[in-house]
């Protein structure tokens, strides 16, 4: 079992803090979280982000609490209130990238002003010597809305003299001007000032002296530490001198403003912009049309977002600079745990987590033993990491698990009927015409991403590989284009997000991943030169230095072994940069493209999901749970996050379709016929196409409550995002307004007006049934999550029904006032006993649409978990055998720790028991003779149902003990039973 950190939350509740939900609101809501039973408040990032940020991931200052949230004072009040309430605090931290979109990032501004000479230049992952010669020692800034020349000659780029320095304005962007080149503008003021003040004027001489000092300061390409310091000093001295001069001699300021105006040019006179162009050519950045980023950008981005620049946090000085405030918050006890965002974007994740835990150890005052050791995981840390297929979290990461997507899919799979996968695929192919296997859809999607959004990063890798090939006579004949093609194919076939080779070498698991990717690429490309794949495999799986000499003998047999230690190091760096590329390509190709193209069952196309794996058996779920208890007992357990494609209860509803494929197929066929007239012909084809329409009906069944203008708008937003992400008819990069408008009209017509009069009555019967069965799935999910090994996380608002769709829908304001009122009612019911409590719970279930029944199950479970924290965190996991005598199934398990035990029992695949969406399968005939077979150590115990308060005594014989499922589900269709 892994080392237990000093603090582990019993559970977490995620709050999204932003300008409209600042610390003051979070402080008020924290009391509700404590009453709910949460163990810790888990917040989105709250370090200073771009102005107006609603998520906090575009951080621009790691060492300041965001003023928009109330700043450090409001944060201190918030933290103190959490401590008063006995709530821990988990913060989401962003080490991989920073926001650079609005000019508020001081480090980035310094890099724009001073280029490689900036003290912050080493902070960012910038290639200062890219392939394109024009970009040497420059940053490509793809912020323009049109071609550079057109933007320039329209006068949209405007110089301003402000605070003693020149700045460049482009709409909301404000960029510094290289101070060494400012004299190009300032010298235009000398002649008129001489005429007005006289050649011997002291103020004129001061201006000339300032200009001279600027012209003689070190260039922005200087790398020597002394020259860098000189540049920083001289530019600031010159700025202050100019400020004083302007204040003392207004005429100087007037003439400098006139010079700026002249350089700004005049629209309609192209020649008037020559001076501005010449000035911009001397900057440490090169302005360009935003579309050029795909092919020429020379800084690492977060995925393909130009306004998020990658950090080199693996460097000790960068780590120290970005984690100073976090360390202070750890030290004073404000932060008890950390969730690390986008671990796969880091150059060396294992090293980063070691550094983070070292920081925590220092903050917590962990003492070293006589042998010089101290705890290597003293703080509870989880990593946002998606595991694909059978992939395992790297054991050498100093974390306590992932943020929970693997659990989400293990749990979600329980409610998908795996036996109906073939029928669902037939229905999908018949109704949409889509027959491609998901593996092929993903392959094509990843190739598209590499060709478009992430072509620039691919070019960098291709040139790195080309340099390696040129250094070895056995490989120098490979062309740049052929190497680019080989990388493309291997990355397109990569079976996981990334590997984790570092200076310590490869793990056997990661070696296997690379070998599998190359093998897949070979199979898909039999016409490609096979030796290309041989060479790439040799490069990506580098030899260590001790083997390099021996491996040279391979060259005689046609191998591609490295010639020397320097080449070994170059290969390792290529492999490490390649794995920083495979992750974002997988994310953009899988999550943001393929998942929107392959609409077999939307609940499968979820972050971290695998649409080819149709459902999970109870045995598979138990195996995964037991392994988590053994390997990562404190891993976070998620069912909804700020990134999930649909809310947990939408997913629970959509899963029901896997139980009724024939009814679903007939329904979609009928709805498509009814709505045929609401499609629009675009480029000779009906819009939306049948695949997009198929997605719409699933989302509608999943999110439907009632048709309101807001609901119509939400469905339209969901569909527009879906078709843009799919990139088949339109995209974020190249919009197709005709197709998009056709989809918007379709949604509006079928949900309102004359179209709705026919369509809504046709869909309503299935919608009611799906909603009722989905409700049972949802309650089962809550009970299982609360009882499972790990730390259950509740995304804001999911204590009631979570019928949200993809962001930004799932980041809408949460009505905590409503939840507080309903929790008060739930608390009153929990205080009742006997028949009164049973009646109160029955009433909640009867009126389940308001979500109070989910709140009841959540509250009862979380309060028990918090009260018996050791049982849930340290107790062993025992799968429980069940026998069902109905056309449905039950999953059951026990958590046992010493004399304490909790039994969790939940239904699954219950659609056959709910034929009309009205009669719910509770006690009585439905489950009367179905049994939960108890292990011998629990057979003689009495259990208390935490939701109903009823005491349940097992039936015992000489050989067996059991509880009838009908007893457990008599009032509420889930059971959380504790021993008394």
Tab-separated table of N, CA and C in Angstrom, residues 661-738:
chain	number	residue	atom	x	y	z
A	661	UNK	N	-32.234	-1.185	-27.199
A	661	UNK	CA	-31.759	-0.754	-28.529
A	661	UNK	C	-32.844	-0.778	-29.596
A	662	UNK	N	-33.764	-1.747	-29.530
A	662	UNK	CA	-34.798	-1.818	-30.559
A	662	UNK	C	-35.794	-0.670	-30.418
A	663	UNK	N	-36.197	-0.396	-29.182
A	663	UNK	CA	-37.112	0.715	-28.950
A	663	UNK	C	-36.467	2.041	-29.346
A	664	UNK	N	-35.192	2.188	-29.022
A	664	UNK	CA	-34.438	3.389	-29.395
A	664	UNK	C	-34.361	3.530	-30.909
A	665	UNK	N	-34.037	2.457	-31.587
A	665	UNK	CA	-33.898	2.499	-33.045
A	665	UNK	C	-35.217	2.872	-33.714
A	666	UNK	N	-36.304	2.274	-33.256
A	666	UNK	CA	-37.610	2.603	-33.835
A	666	UNK	C	-37.957	4.066	-33.578
A	667	UNK	N	-37.635	4.535	-32.369
A	667	UNK	CA	-37.928	5.921	-32.052
A	667	UNK	C	-37.168	6.894	-32.929
A	668	UNK	N	-35.878	6.688	-33.092
A	668	UNK	CA	-35.065	7.604	-33.906
A	668	UNK	C	-35.544	7.589	-35.349
A	669	UNK	N	-35.865	6.414	-35.856
A	669	UNK	CA	-36.349	6.310	-37.232
A	669	UNK	C	-37.617	7.141	-37.430
A	670	UNK	N	-38.509	7.051	-36.454
A	670	UNK	CA	-39.753	7.816	-36.555
A	670	UNK	C	-39.490	9.305	-36.432
A	671	UNK	N	-38.631	9.696	-35.491
A	671	UNK	CA	-38.362	11.122	-35.284
A	671	UNK	C	-37.687	11.732	-36.497
A	672	UNK	N	-36.804	10.983	-37.129
A	672	UNK	CA	-36.144	11.495	-38.332
A	672	UNK	C	-37.157	11.751	-39.442
A	673	UNK	N	-38.142	10.870	-39.537
A	673	UNK	CA	-39.186	11.071	-40.561
A	673	UNK	C	-40.027	12.293	-40.217
A	674	UNK	N	-40.415	12.424	-38.957
A	674	UNK	CA	-41.239	13.559	-38.535
A	674	UNK	C	-40.527	14.888	-38.769
A	675	UNK	N	-39.215	14.903	-38.592
A	675	UNK	CA	-38.471	16.164	-38.634
A	675	UNK	C	-37.772	16.414	-39.960
A	676	UNK	N	-38.078	15.571	-40.953
A	676	UNK	CA	-37.403	15.696	-42.247
A	676	UNK	C	-37.561	17.097	-42.839
A	677	UNK	N	-38.747	17.666	-42.700
A	677	UNK	CA	-39.004	18.964	-43.325
A	677	UNK	C	-38.285	20.113	-42.625
A	678	UNK	N	-37.730	19.857	-41.442
A	678	UNK	CA	-37.056	20.926	-40.704
A	678	UNK	C	-35.572	21.004	-41.025
A	679	UNK	N	-35.088	20.083	-41.845
A	679	UNK	CA	-33.701	20.175	-42.290
A	679	UNK	C	-33.604	21.169	-43.451
A	680	UNK	N	-32.381	21.654	-43.668
A	680	UNK	CA	-32.125	22.623	-44.731
A	680	UNK	C	-31.078	22.053	-45.672
A	681	UNK	N	-31.248	22.251	-46.952
A	681	UNK	CA	-30.244	21.794	-47.908
A	681	UNK	C	-29.068	22.767	-47.918
A	682	UNK	N	-27.886	22.246	-47.643
A	682	UNK	CA	-26.653	23.031	-47.664
A	682	UNK	C	-25.646	22.287	-48.528
A	683	UNK	N	-25.213	22.924	-49.606
A	683	UNK	CA	-24.275	22.301	-50.554
A	683	UNK	C	-24.801	20.962	-51.058
A	684	UNK	N	-26.093	20.918	-51.288
A	684	UNK	CA	-26.696	19.725	-51.877
A	684	UNK	C	-26.982	18.598	-50.902
A	685	UNK	N	-26.722	18.812	-49.598
A	685	UNK	CA	-26.952	17.773	-48.588
A	685	UNK	C	-27.814	18.339	-47.466
A	686	UNK	N	-28.672	17.490	-46.867
A	686	UNK	CA	-29.507	17.981	-45.778
A	686	UNK	C	-28.684	18.292	-44.534
A	687	UNK	N	-29.058	19.359	-43.868
A	687	UNK	CA	-28.382	19.774	-42.638
A	687	UNK	C	-29.431	19.973	-41.532
A	688	UNK	N	-29.177	19.383	-40.362
A	688	UNK	CA	-28.011	18.593	-39.984
A	688	UNK	C	-27.984	17.246	-40.688
A	689	UNK	N	-26.798	16.662	-40.810
A	689	UNK	CA	-26.731	15.325	-41.385
A	689	UNK	C	-27.254	14.323	-40.355
A	690	UNK	N	-27.434	13.080	-40.764
A	690	UNK	CA	-28.079	12.097	-39.899
A	690	UNK	C	-27.251	11.780	-38.659
A	691	UNK	N	-25.932	11.870	-38.765
A	691	UNK	CA	-25.088	11.604	-37.605
A	691	UNK	C	-25.249	12.698	-36.556
A	692	UNK	N	-25.292	13.954	-36.994
A	692	UNK	CA	-25.508	15.047	-36.053
A	692	UNK	C	-26.913	14.982	-35.456
A	693	UNK	N	-27.880	14.610	-36.265
A	693	UNK	CA	-29.247	14.487	-35.761
A	693	UNK	C	-29.346	13.366	-34.727
A	694	UNK	N	-28.630	12.285	-34.957
A	694	UNK	CA	-28.597	11.154	-34.016
A	694	UNK	C	-28.037	11.604	-32.668
A	695	UNK	N	-27.014	12.417	-32.705
A	695	UNK	CA	-26.442	12.971	-31.464
A	695	UNK	C	-27.459	13.851	-30.757
A	696	UNK	N	-28.185	14.648	-31.524
A	696	UNK	CA	-29.155	15.565	-30.941
A	696	UNK	C	-30.209	14.813	-30.131
A	697	UNK	N	-30.730	13.723	-30.668
A	697	UNK	CA	-31.781	12.998	-29.959
A	697	UNK	C	-31.267	12.395	-28.657
A	698	UNK	N	-30.033	11.924	-28.645
A	698	UNK	CA	-29.470	11.397	-27.402
A	698	UNK	C	-29.335	12.498	-26.357
A	699	UNK	N	-28.771	13.630	-26.768
A	699	UNK	CA	-28.591	14.734	-25.827
A	699	UNK	C	-29.939	15.237	-25.320
A	700	UNK	N	-30.935	15.253	-26.196
A	700	UNK	CA	-32.261	15.714	-25.806
A	700	UNK	C	-32.868	14.800	-24.748
A	701	UNK	N	-32.788	13.494	-24.956
A	701	UNK	CA	-33.298	12.557	-23.957
A	701	UNK	C	-32.533	12.694	-22.638
A	702	UNK	N	-31.249	12.966	-22.732
A	702	UNK	CA	-30.441	13.057	-21.525
A	702	UNK	C	-30.666	14.307	-20.717
A	703	UNK	N	-30.934	15.437	-21.367
A	703	UNK	CA	-30.992	16.728	-20.668
A	703	UNK	C	-32.407	17.264	-20.498
A	704	UNK	N	-33.402	16.629	-21.077
A	704	UNK	CA	-34.761	17.183	-21.147
A	704	UNK	C	-35.420	17.283	-19.782
A	705	UNK	N	-36.026	18.438	-19.522
A	705	UNK	CA	-36.947	18.592	-18.398
A	705	UNK	C	-38.252	19.186	-18.933
A	706	UNK	N	-38.143	20.383	-19.472
A	706	UNK	CA	-39.265	21.019	-20.150
A	706	UNK	C	-38.698	21.974	-21.191
A	707	UNK	N	-39.511	22.259	-22.205
A	707	UNK	CA	-39.050	23.146	-23.266
A	707	UNK	C	-39.283	24.591	-22.844
A	708	UNK	N	-38.201	25.287	-22.663
A	708	UNK	CA	-38.222	26.724	-22.367
A	708	UNK	C	-37.260	27.407	-23.328
A	709	UNK	N	-37.360	28.728	-23.489
A	709	UNK	CA	-36.381	29.414	-24.347
A	709	UNK	C	-34.943	29.126	-23.922
A	710	UNK	N	-34.711	29.051	-22.605
A	710	UNK	CA	-33.356	28.763	-22.133
A	710	UNK	C	-32.916	27.363	-22.563
A	711	UNK	N	-33.822	26.379	-22.465
A	711	UNK	CA	-33.457	25.016	-22.837
A	711	UNK	C	-33.158	24.932	-24.337
A	712	UNK	N	-33.960	25.603	-25.143
A	712	UNK	CA	-33.708	25.609	-26.595
A	712	UNK	C	-32.336	26.203	-26.879
A	713	UNK	N	-32.023	27.286	-26.211
A	713	UNK	CA	-30.722	27.936	-26.406
A	713	UNK	C	-29.582	27.016	-25.974
A	714	UNK	N	-29.776	26.291	-24.868
A	714	UNK	CA	-28.740	25.365	-24.408
A	714	UNK	C	-28.518	24.242	-25.420
A	715	UNK	N	-29.594	23.703	-25.967
A	715	UNK	CA	-29.457	22.631	-26.955
A	715	UNK	C	-28.800	23.153	-28.227
A	716	UNK	N	-29.123	24.367	-28.607
A	716	UNK	CA	-28.469	24.956	-29.783
A	716	UNK	C	-26.973	25.127	-29.532
A	717	UNK	N	-26.636	25.626	-28.346
A	717	UNK	CA	-25.223	25.792	-28.023
A	717	UNK	C	-24.480	24.476	-28.034
A	718	UNK	N	-25.113	23.437	-27.486
A	718	UNK	CA	-24.498	22.109	-27.470
A	718	UNK	C	-24.263	21.599	-28.889
A	719	UNK	N	-25.247	21.769	-29.748
A	719	UNK	CA	-25.116	21.261	-31.111
A	719	UNK	C	-24.075	22.040	-31.906
A	720	UNK	N	-24.022	23.343	-31.729
A	720	UNK	CA	-23.012	24.130	-32.454
A	720	UNK	C	-21.614	23.725	-32.017
A	721	UNK	N	-21.424	23.564	-30.704
A	721	UNK	CA	-20.101	23.128	-30.246
A	721	UNK	C	-19.788	21.750	-30.806
A	722	UNK	N	-20.768	20.866	-30.838
A	722	UNK	CA	-20.544	19.498	-31.314
A	722	UNK	C	-20.115	19.467	-32.771
A	723	UNK	N	-20.803	20.228	-33.612
A	723	UNK	CA	-20.458	20.171	-35.037
A	723	UNK	C	-19.146	20.885	-35.322
A	724	UNK	N	-18.829	21.908	-34.531
A	724	UNK	CA	-17.540	22.568	-34.721
A	724	UNK	C	-16.402	21.652	-34.295
A	725	UNK	N	-16.591	20.933	-33.188
A	725	UNK	CA	-15.548	20.021	-32.726
A	725	UNK	C	-15.385	18.849	-33.687
A	726	UNK	N	-16.472	18.390	-34.267
A	726	UNK	CA	-16.396	17.261	-35.198
A	726	UNK	C	-15.577	17.605	-36.440
A	727	UNK	N	-15.617	18.882	-36.860
A	727	UNK	CA	-14.776	19.383	-37.966
A	727	UNK	C	-15.080	18.692	-39.294
A	728	UNK	N	-16.317	18.334	-39.495
A	728	UNK	CA	-16.720	17.715	-40.759
A	728	UNK	C	-17.432	18.706	-41.670
A	729	UNK	N	-18.326	19.506	-41.114
A	729	UNK	CA	-19.077	20.493	-41.898
A	729	UNK	C	-18.672	21.924	-41.565
A	730	UNK	N	-18.105	22.114	-40.386
A	730	UNK	CA	-17.674	23.434	-39.926
A	730	UNK	C	-16.644	23.209	-38.827
A	731	UNK	N	-16.015	24.257	-38.364
A	731	UNK	CA	-15.010	24.112	-37.303
A	731	UNK	C	-14.769	25.463	-36.668
A	732	UNK	N	-14.006	25.457	-35.584
A	732	UNK	CA	-13.622	26.720	-34.958
A	732	UNK	C	-12.658	27.474	-35.867
A	733	UNK	N	-11.836	26.750	-36.598
A	733	UNK	CA	-10.830	27.377	-37.450
A	733	UNK	C	-11.453	27.962	-38.712
A	734	UNK	N	-12.368	27.216	-39.323
A	734	UNK	CA	-13.011	27.652	-40.565
A	734	UNK	C	-14.507	27.423	-40.439
A	735	UNK	N	-15.216	28.470	-40.122
A	735	UNK	CA	-16.655	28.351	-39.883
A	735	UNK	C	-17.425	28.179	-41.192
A	736	UNK	N	-18.541	27.468	-41.109
A	736	UNK	CA	-19.477	27.318	-42.218
A	736	UNK	C	-20.827	27.835	-41.729
A	737	UNK	N	-21.072	29.138	-41.864
A	737	UNK	CA	-22.301	29.734	-41.299
A	737	UNK	C	-23.578	29.083	-41.818
A	738	UNK	N	-23.588	28.646	-43.076
A	738	UNK	CA	-24.810	28.050	-43.619
A	738	UNK	C	-25.178	26.772	-42.872
